[in-house]
Amino acid sequence: MSASEIKDLSRLAIHTITTKGWTLEQCVENFSAAGVKGITVWRQALEGRSDAAIAEAGKRIRDSGLSTVALCRGGFFPGKTEADRNKALDDNRRAIAEAAALGAPLIVLVCGAVPGIPLEDARKQIADGIAAVLPEASAAKVKLSIEPLHPMYAGDRSAVNTLGQANDLVEQLGSPWVGVAADVFHLWWDPALEAEIARCAKLGALDAFHICDWLSPMADMLNDRGLMGEGCIPIKKIRGWVEAAGFNGFNEVEVFSHRHWARDPKDFLADIVSSYLKYS
Ligand code: ZN
């Protein structure tokens, strides 16, 4: 199943980290002027703001015609001591309060991994951590969306590395407030991807779809992502699978790139829009 062509920007969202040289207000103004319809707000862009100021920012986003797609990010549940794990829970509770103030329907979870903690233990701590903050999430009506990360990050960023694992966690936790954020950068290589996308949607858990591209060679495993069309991810094919499964939410452009961050953000934004229309 291949995706229909993208004809307009009605489903284009951009993560604030993609244009991280801009403040949240500059992102809102420039995204909106470019015809972008959605924004995913990274917590760095909210740093130092009270709940009232975050609510004000949420209003500014809505007034500009943009939808707040998500707050990025919570997670990082595993820890070597109970104190470390409790600290992570507090931070996730804070993220839930921020999402509620902002008007974001979901929080993307980068679940965490810690060198020295065996992956199976980290995975148990992740499940326990999500379960521990679920009461706050459901009370605030904020969904927690597990983002599986590419296995190259299993050492220190996430012990959840495939969509299949994320789906298993969703099933295990059994709450309508737990779902999944699917990112082509992390998942494109997986031979089970099409089947797991269908399974995720059947679980009612396919909450978000992130796009960018995979460069070969990659200069930096974190901050050398490509713009759509610059690399080898079959983005259109994967979008086709996601849409065939019933997903009709935003296509969120999430690019961490020293190369692109060094450019004039206005030029970069113009390239995001054109590569979105052509290669997504
Ligand atoms: Zn992502």
PDB file of C-alpha atoms and ligand atoms in Angstrom:
ATOM      1  CA  MET A   1       0.000   0.000   0.000  1.00  0.00           C
ATOM      2  CA  SER A   2       1.590   3.298  -0.964  1.00  0.00           C
ATOM      3  CA  ALA A   3       0.501   6.626   0.415  1.00  0.00           C
ATOM      4  CA  SER A   4      -1.461   9.209  -1.478  1.00  0.00           C
ATOM      5  CA  GLU A   5       0.553  12.243  -2.546  1.00  0.00           C
ATOM      6  CA  ILE A   6       0.815  15.092  -0.082  1.00  0.00           C
ATOM      7  CA  LYS A   7      -0.831  18.092  -1.717  1.00  0.00           C
ATOM      8  CA  ASP A   8      -0.890  20.685   1.031  1.00  0.00           C
ATOM      9  CA  LEU A   9       0.423  21.517   4.487  1.00  0.00           C
ATOM     10  CA  SER A  10      -2.756  20.663   6.400  1.00  0.00           C
ATOM     11  CA  ARG A  11      -1.057  17.753   8.183  1.00  0.00           C
ATOM     12  CA  LEU A  12       2.416  19.235   8.560  1.00  0.00           C
ATOM     13  CA  ALA A  13       3.677  19.775  12.099  1.00  0.00           C
ATOM     14  CA  ILE A  14       7.174  20.744  13.172  1.00  0.00           C
ATOM     15  CA  HIS A  15       8.999  20.095  16.451  1.00  0.00           C
ATOM     16  CA  THR A  16      10.427  23.197  18.088  1.00  0.00           C
ATOM     17  CA  ILE A  17      13.790  21.420  18.400  1.00  0.00           C
ATOM     18  CA  THR A  18      13.964  21.252  14.599  1.00  0.00           C
ATOM     19  CA  THR A  19      14.426  25.037  14.540  1.00  0.00           C
ATOM     20  CA  LYS A  20      16.041  25.204  17.954  1.00  0.00           C
ATOM     21  CA  GLY A  21      17.643  28.601  17.385  1.00  0.00           C
ATOM     22  CA  TRP A  22      14.156  30.101  17.643  1.00  0.00           C
ATOM     23  CA  THR A  23      12.206  30.803  20.814  1.00  0.00           C
ATOM     24  CA  LEU A  24       8.753  29.251  21.086  1.00  0.00           C
ATOM     25  CA  GLU A  25       7.245  32.580  20.036  1.00  0.00           C
ATOM     26  CA  GLN A  26       9.477  32.746  16.938  1.00  0.00           C
ATOM     27  CA  CYS A  27       8.568  29.150  16.048  1.00  0.00           C
ATOM     28  CA  VAL A  28       4.863  29.930  16.338  1.00  0.00           C
ATOM     29  CA  GLU A  29       5.119  33.098  14.267  1.00  0.00           C
ATOM     30  CA  ASN A  30       7.268  31.611  11.515  1.00  0.00           C
ATOM     31  CA  PHE A  31       5.552  28.217  11.320  1.00  0.00           C
ATOM     32  CA  SER A  32       2.185  29.864  11.072  1.00  0.00           C
ATOM     33  CA  ALA A  33       3.381  32.341   8.421  1.00  0.00           C
ATOM     34  CA  ALA A  34       4.741  29.407   6.373  1.00  0.00           C
ATOM     35  CA  GLY A  35       1.377  27.631   6.445  1.00  0.00           C
ATOM     36  CA  VAL A  36       2.425  24.901   8.890  1.00  0.00           C
ATOM     37  CA  LYS A  37      -0.554  23.645  10.911  1.00  0.00           C
ATOM     38  CA  GLY A  38       0.892  21.869  13.920  1.00  0.00           C
ATOM     39  CA  ILE A  39       3.630  22.297  16.495  1.00  0.00           C
ATOM     40  CA  THR A  40       5.200  19.859  18.929  1.00  0.00           C
ATOM     41  CA  VAL A  41       6.712  21.752  21.810  1.00  0.00           C
ATOM     42  CA  TRP A  42       9.945  20.608  23.423  1.00  0.00           C
ATOM     43  CA  ARG A  43      10.189  21.326  27.123  1.00  0.00           C
ATOM     44  CA  GLN A  44      13.400  23.327  26.651  1.00  0.00           C
ATOM     45  CA  ALA A  45      11.248  25.911  24.857  1.00  0.00           C
ATOM     46  CA  LEU A  46       9.139  26.247  28.046  1.00  0.00           C
ATOM     47  CA  GLU A  47      11.994  26.422  30.527  1.00  0.00           C
ATOM     48  CA  GLY A  48      11.576  28.948  33.309  1.00  0.00           C
ATOM     49  CA  ARG A  49       7.853  29.514  32.628  1.00  0.00           C
ATOM     50  CA  SER A  50       5.169  29.174  35.283  1.00  0.00           C
ATOM     51  CA  ASP A  51       2.040  27.132  34.584  1.00  0.00           C
ATOM     52  CA  ALA A  52       0.204  30.403  33.902  1.00  0.00           C
ATOM     53  CA  ALA A  53       2.864  31.454  31.392  1.00  0.00           C
ATOM     54  CA  ILE A  54       2.700  28.010  29.756  1.00  0.00           C
ATOM     55  CA  ALA A  55      -1.083  28.327  29.485  1.00  0.00           C
ATOM     56  CA  GLU A  56      -0.542  31.737  27.901  1.00  0.00           C
ATOM     57  CA  ALA A  57       1.861  30.154  25.376  1.00  0.00           C
ATOM     58  CA  GLY A  58      -0.761  27.512  24.594  1.00  0.00           C
ATOM     59  CA  LYS A  59      -3.288  30.241  23.885  1.00  0.00           C
ATOM     60  CA  ARG A  60      -0.828  32.039  21.634  1.00  0.00           C
ATOM     61  CA  ILE A  61      -0.335  28.798  19.674  1.00  0.00           C
ATOM     62  CA  ARG A  62      -4.088  28.296  19.243  1.00  0.00           C
ATOM     63  CA  ASP A  63      -4.664  31.948  18.341  1.00  0.00           C
ATOM     64  CA  SER A  64      -2.071  31.661  15.581  1.00  0.00           C
ATOM     65  CA  GLY A  65      -4.043  28.804  13.989  1.00  0.00           C
ATOM     66  CA  LEU A  66      -1.619  26.043  14.984  1.00  0.00           C
ATOM     67  CA  SER A  67      -2.540  22.850  16.823  1.00  0.00           C
ATOM     68  CA  THR A  68      -0.352  21.725  19.698  1.00  0.00           C
ATOM     69  CA  VAL A  69       0.378  18.139  18.694  1.00  0.00           C
ATOM     70  CA  ALA A  70       2.482  16.992  21.646  1.00  0.00           C
ATOM     71  CA  LEU A  71       4.850  17.920  24.436  1.00  0.00           C
ATOM     72  CA  CYS A  72       8.328  16.432  24.097  1.00  0.00           C
ATOM     73  CA  ARG A  73       9.389  14.767  26.236  1.00  0.00           C
ATOM     74  CA  GLY A  74       8.994  12.687  29.383  1.00  0.00           C
ATOM     75  CA  GLY A  75      10.364   9.285  30.262  1.00  0.00           C
ATOM     76  CA  PHE A  76      13.885   8.330  31.386  1.00  0.00           C
ATOM     77  CA  PHE A  77      12.375   6.054  34.035  1.00  0.00           C
ATOM     78  CA  PRO A  78      15.236   3.626  34.835  1.00  0.00           C
ATOM     79  CA  GLY A  79      17.601   4.510  37.662  1.00  0.00           C
ATOM     80  CA  LYS A  80      20.132   2.693  39.824  1.00  0.00           C
ATOM     81  CA  THR A  81      18.566   3.842  43.092  1.00  0.00           C
ATOM     82  CA  GLU A  82      15.020   4.325  44.265  1.00  0.00           C
ATOM     83  CA  ALA A  83      15.821   8.022  44.728  1.00  0.00           C
ATOM     84  CA  ASP A  84      16.841   8.290  41.061  1.00  0.00           C
ATOM     85  CA  ARG A  85      13.663   6.546  39.944  1.00  0.00           C
ATOM     86  CA  ASN A  86      11.508   8.766  42.160  1.00  0.00           C
ATOM     87  CA  LYS A  87      13.197  11.830  40.729  1.00  0.00           C
ATOM     88  CA  ALA A  88      12.236  10.622  37.255  1.00  0.00           C
ATOM     89  CA  LEU A  89       8.623  10.125  38.369  1.00  0.00           C
ATOM     90  CA  ASP A  90       8.534  13.689  39.715  1.00  0.00           C
ATOM     91  CA  ASP A  91       9.849  15.002  36.421  1.00  0.00           C
ATOM     92  CA  ASN A  92       7.173  13.075  34.523  1.00  0.00           C
ATOM     93  CA  ARG A  93       4.481  14.461  36.837  1.00  0.00           C
ATOM     94  CA  ARG A  94       5.846  17.931  36.079  1.00  0.00           C
ATOM     95  CA  ALA A  95       5.698  17.156  32.327  1.00  0.00           C
ATOM     96  CA  ILE A  96       2.048  16.082  32.678  1.00  0.00           C
ATOM     97  CA  ALA A  97       1.239  19.384  34.407  1.00  0.00           C
ATOM     98  CA  GLU A  98       3.042  21.295  31.639  1.00  0.00           C
ATOM     99  CA  ALA A  99       1.185  19.411  28.905  1.00  0.00           C
ATOM    100  CA  ALA A 100      -2.139  20.112  30.609  1.00  0.00           C
ATOM    101  CA  ALA A 101      -1.309  23.822  30.951  1.00  0.00           C
ATOM    102  CA  LEU A 102      -0.181  24.030  27.337  1.00  0.00           C
ATOM    103  CA  GLY A 103      -3.167  22.101  25.993  1.00  0.00           C
ATOM    104  CA  ALA A 104      -1.031  19.287  24.537  1.00  0.00           C
ATOM    105  CA  PRO A 105      -2.984  16.027  24.207  1.00  0.00           C
ATOM    106  CA  LEU A 106       0.045  13.802  24.667  1.00  0.00           C
ATOM    107  CA  ILE A 107       3.581  13.546  25.975  1.00  0.00           C
ATOM    108  CA  VAL A 108       6.220  11.687  23.986  1.00  0.00           C
ATOM    109  CA  LEU A 109       8.143   9.299  26.246  1.00  0.00           C
ATOM    110  CA  VAL A 110      11.804   8.570  25.609  1.00  0.00           C
ATOM    111  CA  CYS A 111      11.752   5.731  28.079  1.00  0.00           C
ATOM    112  CA  GLY A 112      15.382   5.654  29.187  1.00  0.00           C
ATOM    113  CA  ALA A 113      18.292   3.267  29.638  1.00  0.00           C
ATOM    114  CA  VAL A 114      21.213   3.526  32.006  1.00  0.00           C
ATOM    115  CA  PRO A 115      24.658   2.018  31.424  1.00  0.00           C
ATOM    116  CA  GLY A 116      25.061  -0.744  33.986  1.00  0.00           C
ATOM    117  CA  ILE A 117      21.357  -1.539  34.328  1.00  0.00           C
ATOM    118  CA  PRO A 118      20.536  -4.731  32.383  1.00  0.00           C
ATOM    119  CA  LEU A 119      17.988  -4.063  29.642  1.00  0.00           C
ATOM    120  CA  GLU A 120      15.446  -6.481  31.110  1.00  0.00           C
ATOM    121  CA  ASP A 121      15.591  -4.620  34.447  1.00  0.00           C
ATOM    122  CA  ALA A 122      15.367  -1.260  32.687  1.00  0.00           C
ATOM    123  CA  ARG A 123      12.288  -2.491  30.810  1.00  0.00           C
ATOM    124  CA  LYS A 124      10.613  -3.500  34.060  1.00  0.00           C
ATOM    125  CA  GLN A 125      11.444  -0.103  35.582  1.00  0.00           C
ATOM    126  CA  ILE A 126       9.943   1.590  32.519  1.00  0.00           C
ATOM    127  CA  ALA A 127       6.679  -0.343  32.838  1.00  0.00           C
ATOM    128  CA  ASP A 128       6.567   0.398  36.580  1.00  0.00           C
ATOM    129  CA  GLY A 129       7.370   4.072  35.967  1.00  0.00           C
ATOM    130  CA  ILE A 130       4.631   4.578  33.410  1.00  0.00           C
ATOM    131  CA  ALA A 131       2.146   2.740  35.658  1.00  0.00           C
ATOM    132  CA  ALA A 132       3.128   5.009  38.571  1.00  0.00           C
ATOM    133  CA  VAL A 133       2.271   8.253  36.743  1.00  0.00           C
ATOM    134  CA  LEU A 134      -0.812   6.934  34.916  1.00  0.00           C
ATOM    135  CA  PRO A 135      -3.244   8.266  37.551  1.00  0.00           C
ATOM    136  CA  GLU A 136      -1.917  11.817  37.012  1.00  0.00           C
ATOM    137  CA  ALA A 137      -1.970  11.402  33.220  1.00  0.00           C
ATOM    138  CA  SER A 138      -5.564  10.188  33.114  1.00  0.00           C
ATOM    139  CA  ALA A 139      -6.700  12.879  35.572  1.00  0.00           C
ATOM    140  CA  ALA A 140      -5.088  15.539  33.350  1.00  0.00           C
ATOM    141  CA  LYS A 141      -6.399  13.814  30.172  1.00  0.00           C
ATOM    142  CA  VAL A 142      -2.857  13.703  28.779  1.00  0.00           C
ATOM    143  CA  LYS A 143      -1.807  10.577  26.927  1.00  0.00           C
ATOM    144  CA  LEU A 144       1.645   9.038  27.460  1.00  0.00           C
ATOM    145  CA  SER A 145       3.063   7.952  24.104  1.00  0.00           C
ATOM    146  CA  ILE A 146       6.004   5.563  24.197  1.00  0.00           C
ATOM    147  CA  GLU A 147       8.534   6.314  21.456  1.00  0.00           C
ATOM    148  CA  PRO A 148      10.616   3.244  20.598  1.00  0.00           C
ATOM    149  CA  LEU A 149      14.186   4.320  19.832  1.00  0.00           C
ATOM    150  CA  HIS A 150      16.604   2.737  17.354  1.00  0.00           C
ATOM    151  CA  PRO A 151      18.703  -0.012  19.007  1.00  0.00           C
ATOM    152  CA  MET A 152      21.832   2.166  18.706  1.00  0.00           C
ATOM    153  CA  TYR A 153      20.390   4.054  21.700  1.00  0.00           C
ATOM    154  CA  ALA A 154      19.846   0.966  23.902  1.00  0.00           C
ATOM    155  CA  GLY A 155      22.966   1.835  25.896  1.00  0.00           C
ATOM    156  CA  ASP A 156      21.831   5.096  27.366  1.00  0.00           C
ATOM    157  CA  ARG A 157      18.572   6.486  25.981  1.00  0.00           C
ATOM    158  CA  SER A 158      15.940   3.793  25.607  1.00  0.00           C
ATOM    159  CA  ALA A 159      15.491   0.134  26.417  1.00  0.00           C
ATOM    160  CA  VAL A 160      12.378   0.133  24.202  1.00  0.00           C
ATOM    161  CA  ASN A 161      13.800  -0.396  20.726  1.00  0.00           C
ATOM    162  CA  THR A 162      11.120  -1.802  18.446  1.00  0.00           C
ATOM    163  CA  LEU A 163       7.508  -1.002  17.757  1.00  0.00           C
ATOM    164  CA  GLY A 164       6.717  -4.594  18.761  1.00  0.00           C
ATOM    165  CA  GLN A 165       8.133  -3.944  22.246  1.00  0.00           C
ATOM    166  CA  ALA A 166       6.207  -0.697  22.545  1.00  0.00           C
ATOM    167  CA  ASN A 167       3.016  -2.517  21.523  1.00  0.00           C
ATOM    168  CA  ASP A 168       3.720  -5.208  24.138  1.00  0.00           C
ATOM    169  CA  LEU A 169       4.067  -2.486  26.786  1.00  0.00           C
ATOM    170  CA  VAL A 170       0.802  -0.880  25.698  1.00  0.00           C
ATOM    171  CA  GLU A 171      -0.933  -4.266  26.008  1.00  0.00           C
ATOM    172  CA  GLN A 172       0.695  -4.959  29.362  1.00  0.00           C
ATOM    173  CA  LEU A 173      -0.301  -1.592  30.827  1.00  0.00           C
ATOM    174  CA  GLY A 174      -3.806  -1.847  29.381  1.00  0.00           C
ATOM    175  CA  SER A 175      -4.750   1.814  29.753  1.00  0.00           C
ATOM    176  CA  PRO A 176      -6.364   4.110  27.187  1.00  0.00           C
ATOM    177  CA  TRP A 177      -3.844   6.725  28.391  1.00  0.00           C
ATOM    178  CA  VAL A 178      -0.830   4.805  27.079  1.00  0.00           C
ATOM    179  CA  GLY A 179       0.050   4.808  23.389  1.00  0.00           C
ATOM    180  CA  VAL A 180       2.925   5.024  20.933  1.00  0.00           C
ATOM    181  CA  ALA A 181       4.793   7.671  18.949  1.00  0.00           C
ATOM    182  CA  ALA A 182       6.183   6.072  15.773  1.00  0.00           C
ATOM    183  CA  ASP A 183       9.274   7.726  14.306  1.00  0.00           C
ATOM    184  CA  VAL A 184      10.607   6.599  10.918  1.00  0.00           C
ATOM    185  CA  PHE A 185      14.194   7.336  12.012  1.00  0.00           C
ATOM    186  CA  HIS A 186      13.982   4.701  14.739  1.00  0.00           C
ATOM    187  CA  LEU A 187      11.811   2.108  13.032  1.00  0.00           C
ATOM    188  CA  TRP A 188      12.431   2.052   9.268  1.00  0.00           C
ATOM    189  CA  TRP A 189      14.840  -0.917   9.335  1.00  0.00           C
ATOM    190  CA  ASP A 190      12.475  -3.280  11.182  1.00  0.00           C
ATOM    191  CA  PRO A 191      11.211  -6.211   9.028  1.00  0.00           C
ATOM    192  CA  ALA A 192       8.130  -6.417  11.289  1.00  0.00           C
ATOM    193  CA  LEU A 193       7.286  -2.729  10.904  1.00  0.00           C
ATOM    194  CA  GLU A 194       4.236  -2.962   8.654  1.00  0.00           C
ATOM    195  CA  ALA A 195       2.637  -5.669  10.814  1.00  0.00           C
ATOM    196  CA  GLU A 196       3.443  -3.840  14.068  1.00  0.00           C
ATOM    197  CA  ILE A 197       1.996  -0.576  12.738  1.00  0.00           C
ATOM    198  CA  ALA A 198      -1.251  -2.427  12.022  1.00  0.00           C
ATOM    199  CA  ARG A 199      -1.164  -4.010  15.487  1.00  0.00           C
ATOM    200  CA  CYS A 200      -0.491  -0.643  17.126  1.00  0.00           C
ATOM    201  CA  ALA A 201      -3.467   0.931  15.380  1.00  0.00           C
ATOM    202  CA  LYS A 202      -5.666  -2.025  16.347  1.00  0.00           C
ATOM    203  CA  LEU A 203      -4.702  -1.388  19.967  1.00  0.00           C
ATOM    204  CA  GLY A 204      -5.877   2.209  19.529  1.00  0.00           C
ATOM    205  CA  ALA A 205      -2.335   3.268  20.329  1.00  0.00           C
ATOM    206  CA  LEU A 206      -0.963   4.862  17.148  1.00  0.00           C
ATOM    207  CA  ASP A 207      -0.808   8.403  18.505  1.00  0.00           C
ATOM    208  CA  ALA A 208       1.930  10.169  16.555  1.00  0.00           C
ATOM    209  CA  PHE A 209       4.076   9.903  13.423  1.00  0.00           C
ATOM    210  CA  HIS A 210       7.528  11.535  13.255  1.00  0.00           C
ATOM    211  CA  ILE A 211       9.495  11.999  10.036  1.00  0.00           C
ATOM    212  CA  CYS A 212      13.057  12.889   9.013  1.00  0.00           C
ATOM    213  CA  ASP A 213      15.723  10.916   7.139  1.00  0.00           C
ATOM    214  CA  TRP A 214      18.675   8.607   7.828  1.00  0.00           C
ATOM    215  CA  LEU A 215      22.025   9.756   6.475  1.00  0.00           C
ATOM    216  CA  SER A 216      24.764   7.336   5.464  1.00  0.00           C
ATOM    217  CA  PRO A 217      27.356   7.896   6.711  1.00  0.00           C
ATOM    218  CA  MET A 218      26.054   9.571   9.856  1.00  0.00           C
ATOM    219  CA  ALA A 219      28.463  12.004  11.466  1.00  0.00           C
ATOM    220  CA  ASP A 220      26.816  11.983  14.897  1.00  0.00           C
ATOM    221  CA  MET A 221      24.355   9.399  16.192  1.00  0.00           C
ATOM    222  CA  LEU A 222      22.187  12.037  17.818  1.00  0.00           C
ATOM    223  CA  ASN A 223      22.499  15.267  15.887  1.00  0.00           C
ATOM    224  CA  ASP A 224      23.003  14.344  12.250  1.00  0.00           C
ATOM    225  CA  ARG A 225      19.514  13.533  11.045  1.00  0.00           C
ATOM    226  CA  GLY A 226      18.573  14.319   7.494  1.00  0.00           C
ATOM    227  CA  LEU A 227      15.712  16.250   6.033  1.00  0.00           C
ATOM    228  CA  MET A 228      13.208  14.101   4.153  1.00  0.00           C
ATOM    229  CA  GLY A 229      14.751  13.062   0.824  1.00  0.00           C
ATOM    230  CA  GLU A 230      18.361  13.381   2.036  1.00  0.00           C
ATOM    231  CA  GLY A 231      18.684   9.776   3.154  1.00  0.00           C
ATOM    232  CA  CYS A 232      17.453   6.224   2.696  1.00  0.00           C
ATOM    233  CA  ILE A 233      14.211   5.946   4.693  1.00  0.00           C
ATOM    234  CA  PRO A 234      11.211   4.952   2.530  1.00  0.00           C
ATOM    235  CA  ILE A 235       9.080   7.658   4.142  1.00  0.00           C
ATOM    236  CA  LYS A 236       6.201   7.531   1.641  1.00  0.00           C
ATOM    237  CA  LYS A 237       5.960   3.756   1.984  1.00  0.00           C
ATOM    238  CA  ILE A 238       5.865   3.920   5.799  1.00  0.00           C
ATOM    239  CA  ARG A 239       3.344   6.776   5.724  1.00  0.00           C
ATOM    240  CA  GLY A 240       1.253   4.531   3.468  1.00  0.00           C
ATOM    241  CA  TRP A 241       1.311   1.778   6.133  1.00  0.00           C
ATOM    242  CA  VAL A 242       0.422   4.226   8.883  1.00  0.00           C
ATOM    243  CA  GLU A 243      -2.471   5.689   6.893  1.00  0.00           C
ATOM    244  CA  ALA A 244      -3.694   2.250   5.802  1.00  0.00           C
ATOM    245  CA  ALA A 245      -3.890   1.434   9.520  1.00  0.00           C
ATOM    246  CA  GLY A 246      -6.215   4.417   9.972  1.00  0.00           C
ATOM    247  CA  PHE A 247      -3.832   7.125  11.207  1.00  0.00           C
ATOM    248  CA  ASN A 248      -4.864  10.589  10.027  1.00  0.00           C
ATOM    249  CA  GLY A 249      -2.953  12.806  12.442  1.00  0.00           C
ATOM    250  CA  PHE A 250      -0.012  15.111  11.804  1.00  0.00           C
ATOM    251  CA  ASN A 251       3.219  14.243  10.007  1.00  0.00           C
ATOM    252  CA  GLU A 252       5.693  15.737  12.473  1.00  0.00           C
ATOM    253  CA  VAL A 253       9.073  16.876  11.184  1.00  0.00           C
ATOM    254  CA  GLU A 254      11.670  16.221  13.875  1.00  0.00           C
ATOM    255  CA  VAL A 255      15.233  16.895  12.774  1.00  0.00           C
ATOM    256  CA  PHE A 256      18.231  17.165  15.114  1.00  0.00           C
ATOM    257  CA  SER A 257      21.089  18.380  12.956  1.00  0.00           C
ATOM    258  CA  HIS A 258      24.170  20.476  13.680  1.00  0.00           C
ATOM    259  CA  ARG A 259      24.397  20.972   9.920  1.00  0.00           C
ATOM    260  CA  HIS A 260      20.878  22.375   9.545  1.00  0.00           C
ATOM    261  CA  TRP A 261      20.936  24.221  12.884  1.00  0.00           C
ATOM    262  CA  ALA A 262      23.933  26.196  11.622  1.00  0.00           C
ATOM    263  CA  ARG A 263      21.807  27.638   8.801  1.00  0.00           C
ATOM    264  CA  ASP A 264      19.448  30.612   8.769  1.00  0.00           C
ATOM    265  CA  PRO A 265      16.288  29.063  10.299  1.00  0.00           C
ATOM    266  CA  LYS A 266      14.083  30.821   7.743  1.00  0.00           C
ATOM    267  CA  ASP A 267      15.930  29.138   4.853  1.00  0.00           C
ATOM    268  CA  PHE A 268      15.802  25.825   6.701  1.00  0.00           C
ATOM    269  CA  LEU A 269      12.040  26.193   7.259  1.00  0.00           C
ATOM    270  CA  ALA A 270      11.517  26.823   3.530  1.00  0.00           C
ATOM    271  CA  ASP A 271      13.448  23.602   2.801  1.00  0.00           C
ATOM    272  CA  ILE A 272      11.402  21.679   5.372  1.00  0.00           C
ATOM    273  CA  VAL A 273       8.202  22.716   3.611  1.00  0.00           C
ATOM    274  CA  SER A 274       9.480  21.857   0.120  1.00  0.00           C
ATOM    275  CA  SER A 275      11.004  18.512   1.127  1.00  0.00           C
ATOM    276  CA  TYR A 276       7.811  17.681   3.016  1.00  0.00           C
ATOM    277  CA  LEU A 277       5.746  18.169  -0.123  1.00  0.00           C
ATOM    278  CA  LYS A 278       8.187  16.276  -2.304  1.00  0.00           C
ATOM    279  CA  TYR A 279       9.601  13.413  -0.256  1.00  0.00           C
ATOM    280  CA  SER A 280       7.187  12.610   2.590  1.00  0.00           C
TER     281      SER A 280
HETATM  282 ZN    ZN B   1      10.625  11.203  17.285  1.00  0.00          ZN
END
